[in-house]
Amino acid sequence: MTAESLLLLSYGLVSENLPLLTEKEKKPAAPAPDARLPPQSCLLLPPTPVRGGPKAVMSKKTNMHIFIESGLRLLHLSLKTSKIKSSSEHVLEMLDPFVSLLINCLGARDVKVITGALQCLIWVSRFPLPSVETKAGQLTKHLFLLLKNYARLGAAQGQNFHLVVNCFKCVTIVVKKVKSYQITEKQLQVLLAYAEEDIYDTTRQATAFGLLKAILSRKLLVPEIDDIMRKVSKLAISAQNEPARVQCRQVRTEN
């Protein structure tokens, strides 16, 4: 499939606008009762109840999240395998509307949908798209809301863990790549608080170090960063594994 075909299919699946999924067969309207006929007798017995009771009414959106997840996976895989490239102006024009669509997906109730949208945003935010610049503030608000809801102590487990990791990766890309937008001092303090905890967590160290590098590369400084850098310096010596020590040294060179 061409990049254009992949984008059209992904957009249709994610936006719930793909005709094959959203078109509903139209049923003919029931004819109006003939006014000349006598009314139905109230003495007639109702129909015999079916075994197990009446079937529950299924909403057409009940399984829609499955199609949305499929669209997000298709988009993510296409971006990851470089089937969608920034060298084509036409492809960039088609990719730009995805920014708003993916941000809207962050408000979904399904964890897999949110995680899939974050994985796509991590890649999409690297492209020179107008919406990445104009929607950076809106995206950042959604990301911090997700961190508040899912990164609290004891919540980042199972599927939530992957959501939180991808959320931090997305924040890192916004901080590092979107030069026209700068997070607030309060938001920076919140990020540093998370990073301070995660540098000691082997499952999230890489994400924390990446975030610290992005913050330092943009020269975003607050008083709290000095304390974190002292801890990073100590960890560069005391960390049990070599990759963590290397990451610590790389962070120090950014300072």
PDB file of C-alpha atoms in Angstrom:
ATOM      1  CA  MET A   1       0.000   0.000   0.000  1.00  0.00           C
ATOM      2  CA  THR A   2       1.125   3.548  -0.698  1.00  0.00           C
ATOM      3  CA  ALA A   3       1.650   6.092   2.087  1.00  0.00           C
ATOM      4  CA  GLU A   4      -1.495   7.903   0.955  1.00  0.00           C
ATOM      5  CA  SER A   5      -3.578   4.708   1.158  1.00  0.00           C
ATOM      6  CA  LEU A   6      -2.222   3.891   4.620  1.00  0.00           C
ATOM      7  CA  LEU A   7      -3.049   7.374   5.890  1.00  0.00           C
ATOM      8  CA  LEU A   8      -6.562   7.302   4.432  1.00  0.00           C
ATOM      9  CA  LEU A   9      -7.303   3.894   5.952  1.00  0.00           C
ATOM     10  CA  SER A  10      -5.819   4.846   9.334  1.00  0.00           C
ATOM     11  CA  TYR A  11      -7.729   8.123   9.453  1.00  0.00           C
ATOM     12  CA  GLY A  12     -10.970   6.410   8.522  1.00  0.00           C
ATOM     13  CA  LEU A  13     -10.579   3.762  11.219  1.00  0.00           C
ATOM     14  CA  VAL A  14      -9.539   6.167  13.960  1.00  0.00           C
ATOM     15  CA  SER A  15     -12.067   8.894  13.213  1.00  0.00           C
ATOM     16  CA  GLU A  16     -14.932   6.380  12.954  1.00  0.00           C
ATOM     17  CA  ASN A  17     -15.726   7.849   9.553  1.00  0.00           C
ATOM     18  CA  LEU A  18     -14.843   4.870   7.413  1.00  0.00           C
ATOM     19  CA  PRO A  19     -18.058   4.218   5.411  1.00  0.00           C
ATOM     20  CA  LEU A  20     -17.898   0.436   5.828  1.00  0.00           C
ATOM     21  CA  LEU A  21     -17.910   0.858   9.607  1.00  0.00           C
ATOM     22  CA  THR A  22     -20.330   3.715  10.099  1.00  0.00           C
ATOM     23  CA  GLU A  23     -22.981   3.251   7.416  1.00  0.00           C
ATOM     24  CA  LYS A  24     -26.127   1.718   8.821  1.00  0.00           C
ATOM     25  CA  GLU A  25     -28.615  -0.129   6.704  1.00  0.00           C
ATOM     26  CA  LYS A  26     -31.731   1.982   6.374  1.00  0.00           C
ATOM     27  CA  LYS A  27     -34.935   0.179   7.258  1.00  0.00           C
ATOM     28  CA  PRO A  28     -38.214   1.253   5.665  1.00  0.00           C
ATOM     29  CA  ALA A  29     -40.433   3.228   7.997  1.00  0.00           C
ATOM     30  CA  ALA A  30     -43.418   1.380   9.433  1.00  0.00           C
ATOM     31  CA  PRO A  31     -46.698   2.390   7.755  1.00  0.00           C
ATOM     32  CA  ALA A  32     -49.021   4.613   9.751  1.00  0.00           C
ATOM     33  CA  PRO A  33     -52.034   2.816  11.276  1.00  0.00           C
ATOM     34  CA  ASP A  34     -55.252   3.027   9.276  1.00  0.00           C
ATOM     35  CA  ALA A  35     -57.646   5.333  11.096  1.00  0.00           C
ATOM     36  CA  ARG A  36     -60.624   3.417   9.655  1.00  0.00           C
ATOM     37  CA  LEU A  37     -59.682   0.202  11.498  1.00  0.00           C
ATOM     38  CA  PRO A  38     -60.918  -0.405  15.078  1.00  0.00           C
ATOM     39  CA  PRO A  39     -58.289  -0.164  17.861  1.00  0.00           C
ATOM     40  CA  GLN A  40     -56.600  -3.347  19.055  1.00  0.00           C
ATOM     41  CA  SER A  41     -58.492  -5.066  21.857  1.00  0.00           C
ATOM     42  CA  CYS A  42     -57.007  -4.656  25.333  1.00  0.00           C
ATOM     43  CA  LEU A  43     -58.048  -8.258  26.087  1.00  0.00           C
ATOM     44  CA  LEU A  44     -55.458  -9.742  23.729  1.00  0.00           C
ATOM     45  CA  LEU A  45     -52.639 -11.584  25.495  1.00  0.00           C
ATOM     46  CA  PRO A  46     -49.103 -10.215  25.074  1.00  0.00           C
ATOM     47  CA  PRO A  47     -46.535 -12.356  23.202  1.00  0.00           C
ATOM     48  CA  THR A  48     -44.985 -15.243  25.148  1.00  0.00           C
ATOM     49  CA  PRO A  49     -41.690 -14.116  26.757  1.00  0.00           C
ATOM     50  CA  VAL A  50     -38.603 -15.655  25.169  1.00  0.00           C
ATOM     51  CA  ARG A  51     -36.345 -17.866  27.258  1.00  0.00           C
ATOM     52  CA  GLY A  52     -33.527 -15.898  28.857  1.00  0.00           C
ATOM     53  CA  GLY A  53     -35.333 -12.592  28.516  1.00  0.00           C
ATOM     54  CA  PRO A  54     -35.059 -10.062  25.729  1.00  0.00           C
ATOM     55  CA  LYS A  55     -31.643  -9.553  24.158  1.00  0.00           C
ATOM     56  CA  ALA A  56     -29.734  -6.493  25.276  1.00  0.00           C
ATOM     57  CA  VAL A  57     -29.653  -3.688  22.762  1.00  0.00           C
ATOM     58  CA  MET A  58     -26.142  -3.350  21.328  1.00  0.00           C
ATOM     59  CA  SER A  59     -24.895   0.111  20.502  1.00  0.00           C
ATOM     60  CA  LYS A  60     -23.082   0.463  17.189  1.00  0.00           C
ATOM     61  CA  LYS A  61     -20.181   1.995  19.157  1.00  0.00           C
ATOM     62  CA  THR A  62     -19.837  -0.991  21.521  1.00  0.00           C
ATOM     63  CA  ASN A  63     -16.874  -2.497  19.658  1.00  0.00           C
ATOM     64  CA  MET A  64     -15.770   0.661  17.860  1.00  0.00           C
ATOM     65  CA  HIS A  65     -12.661   0.892  20.059  1.00  0.00           C
ATOM     66  CA  ILE A  66     -11.359  -2.259  18.345  1.00  0.00           C
ATOM     67  CA  PHE A  67     -11.408  -0.501  14.974  1.00  0.00           C
ATOM     68  CA  ILE A  68      -9.809   2.604  16.493  1.00  0.00           C
ATOM     69  CA  GLU A  69      -7.018   0.477  18.004  1.00  0.00           C
ATOM     70  CA  SER A  70      -6.482  -1.158  14.605  1.00  0.00           C
ATOM     71  CA  GLY A  71      -6.202   2.241  12.924  1.00  0.00           C
ATOM     72  CA  LEU A  72      -3.720   3.445  15.524  1.00  0.00           C
ATOM     73  CA  ARG A  73      -1.610   0.292  15.186  1.00  0.00           C
ATOM     74  CA  LEU A  74      -1.584   0.680  11.405  1.00  0.00           C
ATOM     75  CA  LEU A  75      -0.497   4.319  11.652  1.00  0.00           C
ATOM     76  CA  HIS A  76       2.159   3.567  14.278  1.00  0.00           C
ATOM     77  CA  LEU A  77       3.612   0.671  12.285  1.00  0.00           C
ATOM     78  CA  SER A  78       3.629   2.759   9.088  1.00  0.00           C
ATOM     79  CA  LEU A  79       5.495   5.572  10.845  1.00  0.00           C
ATOM     80  CA  LYS A  80       7.889   3.223  12.623  1.00  0.00           C
ATOM     81  CA  THR A  81       8.841   1.352   9.435  1.00  0.00           C
ATOM     82  CA  SER A  82       9.289   4.618   7.481  1.00  0.00           C
ATOM     83  CA  LYS A  83       6.446   3.868   5.069  1.00  0.00           C
ATOM     84  CA  ILE A  84       5.323   7.435   5.793  1.00  0.00           C
ATOM     85  CA  LYS A  85       8.174   9.873   5.151  1.00  0.00           C
ATOM     86  CA  SER A  86       8.592  13.609   5.632  1.00  0.00           C
ATOM     87  CA  SER A  87      10.120  14.051   2.177  1.00  0.00           C
ATOM     88  CA  SER A  88       6.702  14.237   0.502  1.00  0.00           C
ATOM     89  CA  GLU A  89       4.763  17.496   0.877  1.00  0.00           C
ATOM     90  CA  HIS A  90       1.521  15.732  -0.027  1.00  0.00           C
ATOM     91  CA  VAL A  91       2.050  13.131   2.700  1.00  0.00           C
ATOM     92  CA  LEU A  92       2.747  15.877   5.259  1.00  0.00           C
ATOM     93  CA  GLU A  93      -0.488  17.622   4.278  1.00  0.00           C
ATOM     94  CA  MET A  94      -2.388  14.371   4.814  1.00  0.00           C
ATOM     95  CA  LEU A  95      -0.609  13.701   8.119  1.00  0.00           C
ATOM     96  CA  ASP A  96      -1.328  17.132   9.624  1.00  0.00           C
ATOM     97  CA  PRO A  97      -5.035  16.447  10.497  1.00  0.00           C
ATOM     98  CA  PHE A  98      -3.924  13.429  12.522  1.00  0.00           C
ATOM     99  CA  VAL A  99      -2.510  15.727  15.226  1.00  0.00           C
ATOM    100  CA  SER A 100      -5.941  16.943  16.373  1.00  0.00           C
ATOM    101  CA  LEU A 101      -7.422  13.472  15.920  1.00  0.00           C
ATOM    102  CA  LEU A 102      -4.747  11.819  18.069  1.00  0.00           C
ATOM    103  CA  ILE A 103      -5.066  14.494  20.762  1.00  0.00           C
ATOM    104  CA  ASN A 104      -8.803  13.767  20.901  1.00  0.00           C
ATOM    105  CA  CYS A 105      -7.993  10.069  21.373  1.00  0.00           C
ATOM    106  CA  LEU A 106      -6.153  10.973  24.597  1.00  0.00           C
ATOM    107  CA  GLY A 107      -9.553  11.691  26.141  1.00  0.00           C
ATOM    108  CA  ALA A 108     -10.762   8.136  25.512  1.00  0.00           C
ATOM    109  CA  ARG A 109     -11.659   5.815  28.376  1.00  0.00           C
ATOM    110  CA  ASP A 110      -9.868   2.837  26.859  1.00  0.00           C
ATOM    111  CA  VAL A 111      -6.230   2.537  27.995  1.00  0.00           C
ATOM    112  CA  LYS A 112      -5.175   0.770  24.778  1.00  0.00           C
ATOM    113  CA  VAL A 113      -6.609   3.587  22.656  1.00  0.00           C
ATOM    114  CA  ILE A 114      -4.757   6.213  24.717  1.00  0.00           C
ATOM    115  CA  THR A 115      -1.493   4.254  24.553  1.00  0.00           C
ATOM    116  CA  GLY A 116      -1.841   3.775  20.798  1.00  0.00           C
ATOM    117  CA  ALA A 117      -2.475   7.488  20.295  1.00  0.00           C
ATOM    118  CA  LEU A 118       0.602   8.352  22.383  1.00  0.00           C
ATOM    119  CA  GLN A 119       2.778   5.976  20.355  1.00  0.00           C
ATOM    120  CA  CYS A 120       1.624   7.698  17.162  1.00  0.00           C
ATOM    121  CA  LEU A 121       2.100  11.191  18.609  1.00  0.00           C
ATOM    122  CA  ILE A 122       5.695  10.355  19.541  1.00  0.00           C
ATOM    123  CA  TRP A 123       6.402   9.873  15.825  1.00  0.00           C
ATOM    124  CA  VAL A 124       4.046  12.487  14.384  1.00  0.00           C
ATOM    125  CA  SER A 125       5.478  15.228  16.640  1.00  0.00           C
ATOM    126  CA  ARG A 126       8.854  14.815  14.926  1.00  0.00           C
ATOM    127  CA  PHE A 127       7.438  15.849  11.558  1.00  0.00           C
ATOM    128  CA  PRO A 128       7.398  19.510  10.446  1.00  0.00           C
ATOM    129  CA  LEU A 129       3.618  19.855  10.722  1.00  0.00           C
ATOM    130  CA  PRO A 130       1.797  23.157  11.388  1.00  0.00           C
ATOM    131  CA  SER A 131      -0.600  21.483  13.840  1.00  0.00           C
ATOM    132  CA  VAL A 132       2.293  20.219  15.972  1.00  0.00           C
ATOM    133  CA  GLU A 133       3.222  23.849  16.637  1.00  0.00           C
ATOM    134  CA  THR A 134      -0.309  25.218  17.061  1.00  0.00           C
ATOM    135  CA  LYS A 135      -1.625  22.304  19.155  1.00  0.00           C
ATOM    136  CA  ALA A 136       1.433  21.920  21.424  1.00  0.00           C
ATOM    137  CA  GLY A 137      -0.261  23.651  24.355  1.00  0.00           C
ATOM    138  CA  GLN A 138      -3.411  21.543  24.062  1.00  0.00           C
ATOM    139  CA  LEU A 139      -1.349  18.370  23.757  1.00  0.00           C
ATOM    140  CA  THR A 140       0.728  19.267  26.817  1.00  0.00           C
ATOM    141  CA  LYS A 141      -2.392  19.780  28.949  1.00  0.00           C
ATOM    142  CA  HIS A 142      -3.660  16.327  27.970  1.00  0.00           C
ATOM    143  CA  LEU A 143      -0.280  14.746  28.741  1.00  0.00           C
ATOM    144  CA  PHE A 144      -0.094  16.258  32.218  1.00  0.00           C
ATOM    145  CA  LEU A 145      -3.659  15.171  32.927  1.00  0.00           C
ATOM    146  CA  LEU A 146      -2.736  11.610  31.948  1.00  0.00           C
ATOM    147  CA  LEU A 147       0.327  11.715  34.211  1.00  0.00           C
ATOM    148  CA  LYS A 148      -1.841  12.943  37.063  1.00  0.00           C
ATOM    149  CA  ASN A 149      -4.337  10.102  36.577  1.00  0.00           C
ATOM    150  CA  TYR A 150      -2.008   7.218  35.701  1.00  0.00           C
ATOM    151  CA  ALA A 151       1.483   7.971  37.052  1.00  0.00           C
ATOM    152  CA  ARG A 152       0.509   8.259  40.707  1.00  0.00           C
ATOM    153  CA  LEU A 153       1.955   5.764  43.168  1.00  0.00           C
ATOM    154  CA  GLY A 154       0.636   2.254  42.570  1.00  0.00           C
ATOM    155  CA  ALA A 155      -1.353   3.152  39.439  1.00  0.00           C
ATOM    156  CA  ALA A 156       1.362   2.633  36.793  1.00  0.00           C
ATOM    157  CA  GLN A 157       1.000  -1.134  36.530  1.00  0.00           C
ATOM    158  CA  GLY A 158      -0.058  -3.519  33.767  1.00  0.00           C
ATOM    159  CA  GLN A 159      -1.457  -1.658  30.759  1.00  0.00           C
ATOM    160  CA  ASN A 160      -1.153   1.611  32.671  1.00  0.00           C
ATOM    161  CA  PHE A 161       2.631   1.173  32.802  1.00  0.00           C
ATOM    162  CA  HIS A 162       2.940   1.286  29.002  1.00  0.00           C
ATOM    163  CA  LEU A 163       0.638   4.309  28.925  1.00  0.00           C
ATOM    164  CA  VAL A 164       2.801   6.199  31.433  1.00  0.00           C
ATOM    165  CA  VAL A 165       6.081   5.328  29.682  1.00  0.00           C
ATOM    166  CA  ASN A 166       4.741   6.504  26.316  1.00  0.00           C
ATOM    167  CA  CYS A 167       3.301   9.611  27.944  1.00  0.00           C
ATOM    168  CA  PHE A 168       6.754  10.572  29.261  1.00  0.00           C
ATOM    169  CA  LYS A 169       8.271   9.861  25.838  1.00  0.00           C
ATOM    170  CA  CYS A 170       5.694  12.143  24.228  1.00  0.00           C
ATOM    171  CA  VAL A 171       6.399  14.922  26.746  1.00  0.00           C
ATOM    172  CA  THR A 172      10.108  14.533  26.000  1.00  0.00           C
ATOM    173  CA  ILE A 173       9.507  14.969  22.256  1.00  0.00           C
ATOM    174  CA  VAL A 174       7.368  18.076  22.833  1.00  0.00           C
ATOM    175  CA  VAL A 175       9.999  19.631  25.117  1.00  0.00           C
ATOM    176  CA  LYS A 176      12.876  18.800  22.777  1.00  0.00           C
ATOM    177  CA  LYS A 177      11.412  19.229  19.283  1.00  0.00           C
ATOM    178  CA  VAL A 178       8.677  21.879  19.498  1.00  0.00           C
ATOM    179  CA  LYS A 179      10.851  24.973  19.762  1.00  0.00           C
ATOM    180  CA  SER A 180       7.935  27.409  19.469  1.00  0.00           C
ATOM    181  CA  TYR A 181       6.368  26.110  22.696  1.00  0.00           C
ATOM    182  CA  GLN A 182       7.787  26.230  26.200  1.00  0.00           C
ATOM    183  CA  ILE A 183       6.278  24.492  29.203  1.00  0.00           C
ATOM    184  CA  THR A 184       5.515  26.550  32.300  1.00  0.00           C
ATOM    185  CA  GLU A 185       7.731  26.621  35.377  1.00  0.00           C
ATOM    186  CA  LYS A 186       5.135  24.675  37.354  1.00  0.00           C
ATOM    187  CA  GLN A 187       4.939  21.989  34.654  1.00  0.00           C
ATOM    188  CA  LEU A 188       8.731  21.780  34.617  1.00  0.00           C
ATOM    189  CA  GLN A 189       8.784  21.262  38.391  1.00  0.00           C
ATOM    190  CA  VAL A 190       6.230  18.449  38.047  1.00  0.00           C
ATOM    191  CA  LEU A 191       8.330  16.741  35.360  1.00  0.00           C
ATOM    192  CA  LEU A 192      11.480  17.022  37.451  1.00  0.00           C
ATOM    193  CA  ALA A 193       9.681  15.468  40.419  1.00  0.00           C
ATOM    194  CA  TYR A 194       8.724  12.465  38.271  1.00  0.00           C
ATOM    195  CA  ALA A 195      12.228  12.232  36.797  1.00  0.00           C
ATOM    196  CA  GLU A 196      13.792  12.349  40.270  1.00  0.00           C
ATOM    197  CA  GLU A 197      11.813   9.249  41.244  1.00  0.00           C
ATOM    198  CA  ASP A 198      12.312   7.396  37.978  1.00  0.00           C
ATOM    199  CA  ILE A 199      16.111   7.631  37.794  1.00  0.00           C
ATOM    200  CA  TYR A 200      16.160   5.006  40.562  1.00  0.00           C
ATOM    201  CA  ASP A 201      13.566   2.789  38.830  1.00  0.00           C
ATOM    202  CA  THR A 202      15.313   0.407  36.419  1.00  0.00           C
ATOM    203  CA  THR A 203      12.117  -0.045  34.381  1.00  0.00           C
ATOM    204  CA  ARG A 204      11.777   3.701  33.722  1.00  0.00           C
ATOM    205  CA  GLN A 205      15.356   4.999  33.967  1.00  0.00           C
ATOM    206  CA  ALA A 206      15.832   5.391  30.215  1.00  0.00           C
ATOM    207  CA  THR A 207      12.692   7.525  29.905  1.00  0.00           C
ATOM    208  CA  ALA A 208      13.691   9.685  32.884  1.00  0.00           C
ATOM    209  CA  PHE A 209      17.190  10.306  31.525  1.00  0.00           C
ATOM    210  CA  GLY A 210      15.764  11.155  28.096  1.00  0.00           C
ATOM    211  CA  LEU A 211      13.449  13.697  29.697  1.00  0.00           C
ATOM    212  CA  LEU A 212      16.295  15.270  31.679  1.00  0.00           C
ATOM    213  CA  LYS A 213      18.407  15.578  28.518  1.00  0.00           C
ATOM    214  CA  ALA A 214      15.528  17.285  26.696  1.00  0.00           C
ATOM    215  CA  ILE A 215      15.004  19.757  29.559  1.00  0.00           C
ATOM    216  CA  LEU A 216      18.708  20.600  29.754  1.00  0.00           C
ATOM    217  CA  SER A 217      19.057  20.928  25.968  1.00  0.00           C
ATOM    218  CA  ARG A 218      16.342  23.600  25.987  1.00  0.00           C
ATOM    219  CA  LYS A 219      18.047  25.397  28.911  1.00  0.00           C
ATOM    220  CA  LEU A 220      14.889  25.123  31.009  1.00  0.00           C
ATOM    221  CA  LEU A 221      16.199  25.810  34.490  1.00  0.00           C
ATOM    222  CA  VAL A 222      14.531  25.925  37.902  1.00  0.00           C
ATOM    223  CA  PRO A 223      16.124  25.660  41.385  1.00  0.00           C
ATOM    224  CA  GLU A 224      15.049  22.004  41.712  1.00  0.00           C
ATOM    225  CA  ILE A 225      17.280  20.909  38.867  1.00  0.00           C
ATOM    226  CA  ASP A 226      20.480  21.463  40.879  1.00  0.00           C
ATOM    227  CA  ASP A 227      19.416  18.878  43.450  1.00  0.00           C
ATOM    228  CA  ILE A 228      18.571  16.355  40.727  1.00  0.00           C
ATOM    229  CA  MET A 229      21.926  16.888  39.015  1.00  0.00           C
ATOM    230  CA  ARG A 230      23.718  16.147  42.301  1.00  0.00           C
ATOM    231  CA  LYS A 231      21.798  12.870  42.541  1.00  0.00           C
ATOM    232  CA  VAL A 232      22.626  12.065  38.916  1.00  0.00           C
ATOM    233  CA  SER A 233      26.323  12.663  39.649  1.00  0.00           C
ATOM    234  CA  LYS A 234      26.207  10.232  42.578  1.00  0.00           C
ATOM    235  CA  LEU A 235      24.286   7.690  40.515  1.00  0.00           C
ATOM    236  CA  ALA A 236      26.953   7.877  37.793  1.00  0.00           C
ATOM    237  CA  ILE A 237      29.274   6.196  40.308  1.00  0.00           C
ATOM    238  CA  SER A 238      26.944   4.071  42.433  1.00  0.00           C
ATOM    239  CA  ALA A 239      24.563   2.638  39.782  1.00  0.00           C
ATOM    240  CA  GLN A 240      24.716  -1.155  39.578  1.00  0.00           C
ATOM    241  CA  ASN A 241      24.482  -1.413  35.774  1.00  0.00           C
ATOM    242  CA  GLU A 242      26.725   0.144  33.142  1.00  0.00           C
ATOM    243  CA  PRO A 243      23.918   1.570  30.920  1.00  0.00           C
ATOM    244  CA  ALA A 244      22.611   3.635  33.854  1.00  0.00           C
ATOM    245  CA  ARG A 245      26.086   5.006  34.580  1.00  0.00           C
ATOM    246  CA  VAL A 246      26.521   5.920  30.897  1.00  0.00           C
ATOM    247  CA  GLN A 247      23.140   7.676  30.865  1.00  0.00           C
ATOM    248  CA  CYS A 248      24.099   9.644  33.979  1.00  0.00           C
ATOM    249  CA  ARG A 249      27.322  10.823  32.367  1.00  0.00           C
ATOM    250  CA  GLN A 250      25.441  11.852  29.225  1.00  0.00           C
ATOM    251  CA  VAL A 251      22.989  13.896  31.299  1.00  0.00           C
ATOM    252  CA  ARG A 252      25.882  15.615  33.067  1.00  0.00           C
ATOM    253  CA  THR A 253      27.432  16.628  29.734  1.00  0.00           C
ATOM    254  CA  GLU A 254      24.147  18.334  28.785  1.00  0.00           C
ATOM    255  CA  ASN A 255      24.287  20.485  31.921  1.00  0.00           C
TER     256      ASN A 255
END
